[in-house]
XYZ file of C-alpha atoms in Angstrom:
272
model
C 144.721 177.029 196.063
C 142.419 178.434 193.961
C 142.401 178.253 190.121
C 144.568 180.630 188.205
C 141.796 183.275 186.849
C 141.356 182.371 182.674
C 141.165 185.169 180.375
C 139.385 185.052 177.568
C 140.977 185.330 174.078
C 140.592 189.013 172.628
C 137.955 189.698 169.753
C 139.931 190.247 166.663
C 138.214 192.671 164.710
C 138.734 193.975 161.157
C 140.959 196.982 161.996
C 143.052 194.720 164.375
C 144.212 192.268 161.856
C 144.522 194.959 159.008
C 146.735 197.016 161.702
C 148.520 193.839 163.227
C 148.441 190.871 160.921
C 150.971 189.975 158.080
C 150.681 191.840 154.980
C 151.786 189.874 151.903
C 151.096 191.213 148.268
C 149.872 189.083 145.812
C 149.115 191.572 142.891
C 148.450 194.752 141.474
C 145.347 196.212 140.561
C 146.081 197.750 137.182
C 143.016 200.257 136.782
C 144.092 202.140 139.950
C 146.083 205.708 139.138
C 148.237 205.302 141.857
C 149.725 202.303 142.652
C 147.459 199.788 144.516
C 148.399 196.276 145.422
C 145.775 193.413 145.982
C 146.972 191.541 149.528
C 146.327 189.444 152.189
C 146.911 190.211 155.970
C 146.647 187.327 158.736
C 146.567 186.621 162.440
C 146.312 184.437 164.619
C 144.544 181.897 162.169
C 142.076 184.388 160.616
C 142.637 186.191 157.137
C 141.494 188.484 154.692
C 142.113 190.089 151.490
C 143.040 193.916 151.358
C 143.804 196.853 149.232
C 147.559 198.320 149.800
C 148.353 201.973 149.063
C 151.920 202.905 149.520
C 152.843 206.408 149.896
C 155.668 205.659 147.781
C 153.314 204.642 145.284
C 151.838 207.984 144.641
C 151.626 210.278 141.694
C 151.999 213.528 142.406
C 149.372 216.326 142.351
C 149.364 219.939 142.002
C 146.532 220.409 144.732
C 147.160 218.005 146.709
C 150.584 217.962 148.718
C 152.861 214.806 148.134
C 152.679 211.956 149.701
C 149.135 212.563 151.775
C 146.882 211.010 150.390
C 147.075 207.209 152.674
C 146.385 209.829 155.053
C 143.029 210.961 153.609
C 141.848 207.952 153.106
C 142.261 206.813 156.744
C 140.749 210.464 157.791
C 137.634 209.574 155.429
C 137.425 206.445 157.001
C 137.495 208.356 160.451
C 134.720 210.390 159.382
C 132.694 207.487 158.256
C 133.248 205.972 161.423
C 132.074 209.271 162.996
C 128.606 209.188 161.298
C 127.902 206.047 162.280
C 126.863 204.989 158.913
C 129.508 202.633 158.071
C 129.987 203.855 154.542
C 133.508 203.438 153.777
C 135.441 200.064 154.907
C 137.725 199.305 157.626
C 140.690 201.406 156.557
C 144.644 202.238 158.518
C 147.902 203.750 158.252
C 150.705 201.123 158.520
C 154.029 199.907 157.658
C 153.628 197.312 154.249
C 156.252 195.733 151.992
C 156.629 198.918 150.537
C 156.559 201.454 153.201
C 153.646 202.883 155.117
C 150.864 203.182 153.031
C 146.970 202.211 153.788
C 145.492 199.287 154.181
C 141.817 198.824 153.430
C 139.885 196.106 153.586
C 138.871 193.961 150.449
C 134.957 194.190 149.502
C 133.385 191.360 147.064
C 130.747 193.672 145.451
C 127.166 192.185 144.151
C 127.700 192.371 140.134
C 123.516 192.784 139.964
C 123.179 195.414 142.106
C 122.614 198.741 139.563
C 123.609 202.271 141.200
C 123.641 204.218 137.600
C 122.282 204.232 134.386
C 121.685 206.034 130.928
C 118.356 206.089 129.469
C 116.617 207.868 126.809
C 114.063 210.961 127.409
C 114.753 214.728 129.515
C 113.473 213.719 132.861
C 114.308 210.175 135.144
C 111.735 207.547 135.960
C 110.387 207.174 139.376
C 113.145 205.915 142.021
C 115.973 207.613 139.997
C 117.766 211.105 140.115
C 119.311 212.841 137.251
C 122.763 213.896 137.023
C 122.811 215.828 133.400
C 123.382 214.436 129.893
C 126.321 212.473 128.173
C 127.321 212.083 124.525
C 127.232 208.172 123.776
C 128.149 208.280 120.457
C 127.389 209.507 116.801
C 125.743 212.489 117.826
C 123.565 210.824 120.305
C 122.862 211.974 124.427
C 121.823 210.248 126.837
C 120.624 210.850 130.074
C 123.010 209.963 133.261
C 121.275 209.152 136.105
C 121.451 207.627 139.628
C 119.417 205.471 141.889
C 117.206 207.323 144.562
C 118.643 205.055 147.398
C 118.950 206.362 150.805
C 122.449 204.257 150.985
C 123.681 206.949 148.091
C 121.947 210.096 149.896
C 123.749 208.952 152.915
C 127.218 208.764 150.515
C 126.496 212.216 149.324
C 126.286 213.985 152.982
C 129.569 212.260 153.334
C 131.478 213.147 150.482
C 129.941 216.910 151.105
C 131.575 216.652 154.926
C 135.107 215.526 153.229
C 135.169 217.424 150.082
C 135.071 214.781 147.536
C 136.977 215.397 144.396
C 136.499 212.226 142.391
C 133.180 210.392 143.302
C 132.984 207.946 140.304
C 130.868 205.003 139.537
C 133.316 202.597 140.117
C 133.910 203.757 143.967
C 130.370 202.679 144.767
C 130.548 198.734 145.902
C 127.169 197.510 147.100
C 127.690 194.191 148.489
C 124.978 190.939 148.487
C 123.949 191.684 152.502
C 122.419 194.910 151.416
C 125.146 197.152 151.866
C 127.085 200.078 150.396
C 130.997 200.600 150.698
C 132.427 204.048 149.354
C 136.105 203.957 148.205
C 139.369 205.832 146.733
C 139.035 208.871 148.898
C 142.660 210.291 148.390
C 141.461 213.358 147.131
C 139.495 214.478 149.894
C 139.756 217.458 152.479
C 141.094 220.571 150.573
C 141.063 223.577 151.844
C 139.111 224.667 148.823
C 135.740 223.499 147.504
C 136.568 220.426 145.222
C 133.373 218.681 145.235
C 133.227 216.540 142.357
C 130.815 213.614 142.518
C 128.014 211.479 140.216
C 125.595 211.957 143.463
C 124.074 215.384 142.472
C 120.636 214.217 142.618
C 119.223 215.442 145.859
C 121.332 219.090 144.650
C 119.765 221.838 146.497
C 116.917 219.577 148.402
C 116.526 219.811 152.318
C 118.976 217.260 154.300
C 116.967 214.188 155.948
C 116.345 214.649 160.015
C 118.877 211.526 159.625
C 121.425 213.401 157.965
C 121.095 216.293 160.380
C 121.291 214.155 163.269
C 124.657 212.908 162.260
C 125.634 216.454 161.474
C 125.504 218.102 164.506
C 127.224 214.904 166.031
C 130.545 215.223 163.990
C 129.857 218.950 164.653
C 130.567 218.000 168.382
C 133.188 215.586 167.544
C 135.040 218.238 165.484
C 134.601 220.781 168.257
C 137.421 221.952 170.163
C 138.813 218.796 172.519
C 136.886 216.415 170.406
C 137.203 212.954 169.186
C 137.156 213.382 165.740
C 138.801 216.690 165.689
C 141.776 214.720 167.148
C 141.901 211.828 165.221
C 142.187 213.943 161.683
C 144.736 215.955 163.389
C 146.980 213.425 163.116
C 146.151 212.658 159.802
C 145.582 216.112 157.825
C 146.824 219.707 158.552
C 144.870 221.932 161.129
C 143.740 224.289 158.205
C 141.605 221.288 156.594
C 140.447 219.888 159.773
C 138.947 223.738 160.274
C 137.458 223.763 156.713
C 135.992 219.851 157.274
C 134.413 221.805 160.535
C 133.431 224.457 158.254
C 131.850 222.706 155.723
C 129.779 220.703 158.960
C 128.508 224.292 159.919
C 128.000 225.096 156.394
C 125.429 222.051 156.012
C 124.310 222.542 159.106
C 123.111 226.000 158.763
C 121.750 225.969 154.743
C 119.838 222.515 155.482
C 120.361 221.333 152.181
C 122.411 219.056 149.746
C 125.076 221.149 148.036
C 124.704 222.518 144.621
C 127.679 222.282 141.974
C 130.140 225.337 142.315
C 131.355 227.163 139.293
C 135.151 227.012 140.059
C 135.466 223.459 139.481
C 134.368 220.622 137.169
C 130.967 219.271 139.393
C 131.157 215.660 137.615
C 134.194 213.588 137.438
C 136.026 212.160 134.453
C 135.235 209.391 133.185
C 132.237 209.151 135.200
C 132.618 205.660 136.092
């Protein structure tokens, strides 16, 4: 008789244990505007820490119908996934303490790494991109500006595919390998252009061949019968996955970053 065939143990990977493994709370993270629980989840031995977002949790707004925006951030995370670029962490849609809510995993973020800055003077030193003055006290400006790193360009393309409203300085989490995480995308996908971001360096310049490779590929994937297209259909209404196609076309035809509308406030508030 021969030996019963052995089959190997399945590869746990980040969105298995944040979908399967036990969620326990172990605080709240007070600077968030909606509520937002620090946890753990574990499985089968492994363990890691995670962000918890119950729909219950959140405030309403008036642009933004109740109780949708989990869903967002799991459809930005879709998106993410979509490019390939890996910009926004491992991020689902389950039941928590507190209801269904999202789950996202926890990133440790390198304190040294510097995104942003003010300086002095009109115009940014080489390797940085303005973003437009600030008042920093008693009658002084300064001016705001952001590092020229492909990681952020990347961020940018991405927050122009989900219509960012509230890119701030604190969702950008580069991490010690080298890395950069995007987070807080519940305001994301209207119907209408809400673009509101720190990353308006590259404004009006021509989209890397990287950037239009990825394009046309969520173009596909947001096609009729694709991937993506079905994935956010589960997760926002069929009007906003037509304008996230939209916007794709939009991008795809211009070849350039987005400039700042006039309808809406470009920069966010506070910036960071």
């Amino acid at each position: 008789m021969s030996a019963p065939e052995r089959i190997p143990p399945r590869s746990v990977t980040p969105v298995d244990l944040l979908t399967e493994g036990e969620l326990t709370v172990r605080g709240r993270i007070r600077e968030a505007s909606n509520a937002a629980l620090l946890c753990t989840v574990a499985q089968d031995g492994r363990e890691a820490s995670c962000v918890y977002k119950p729909v219950a949790g959140e405030r309403p707004l008036w642009d933004f119908p109740d109780g949708t925006l989990a869903q967002r951030e799991v459809a930005a995370y879709a998106v993410s996934e979509a490019t390939g670029w890996g910009l926004v962490p491992p991020t689902v849609l389950r039941d928590g303490p507190y209801g269904e809510g999202m789950v996202q995993l926890w990133i440790d973020v390198a304190p040294e790494a510097e995104l942003l800055a003010l300086v002095d003077g009109e115009e940014p030193e080489p390797g940085w991109k303005a973003i437009g003055f600030a008042e920093v006290g008693e009658g002084r400006t300064a001016l705001l500006v952001h590092a020229d790193d492909e990681r952020l360009r990347r961020l940018a393309v991405l927050d122009a595919v989900i219509n960012n409203a509230d890119r701030k300085g604190g969702h950008l989490l580069p991490t010690a390998d080298g890395r950069l995480h995007g987070i807080d995308h519940g305001v994301t996908f209207n119907v209408e252009n809400k673009l509101r971001t720190l990353l308006w360096g590259w404004a009006g310049e021509p989209l890397t061949d990287d950037a239009l490779r990825v394009l046309r590929t969520l173009d596909q994937g947001l096609g009729d019968g694709g991937p993506l297209a079905a994935r956010l259909a589960r997760l926002i209404t069929p009007a906003e996955v037509d304008a996230t196609r939209a916007r794709v076309t939009d991008l795809l035809t211009t070849g350039v970053h987005p400039q700042p509308g006039g309808d809406w406030p470009a920069i966010p508030w506070p910036p960071v």
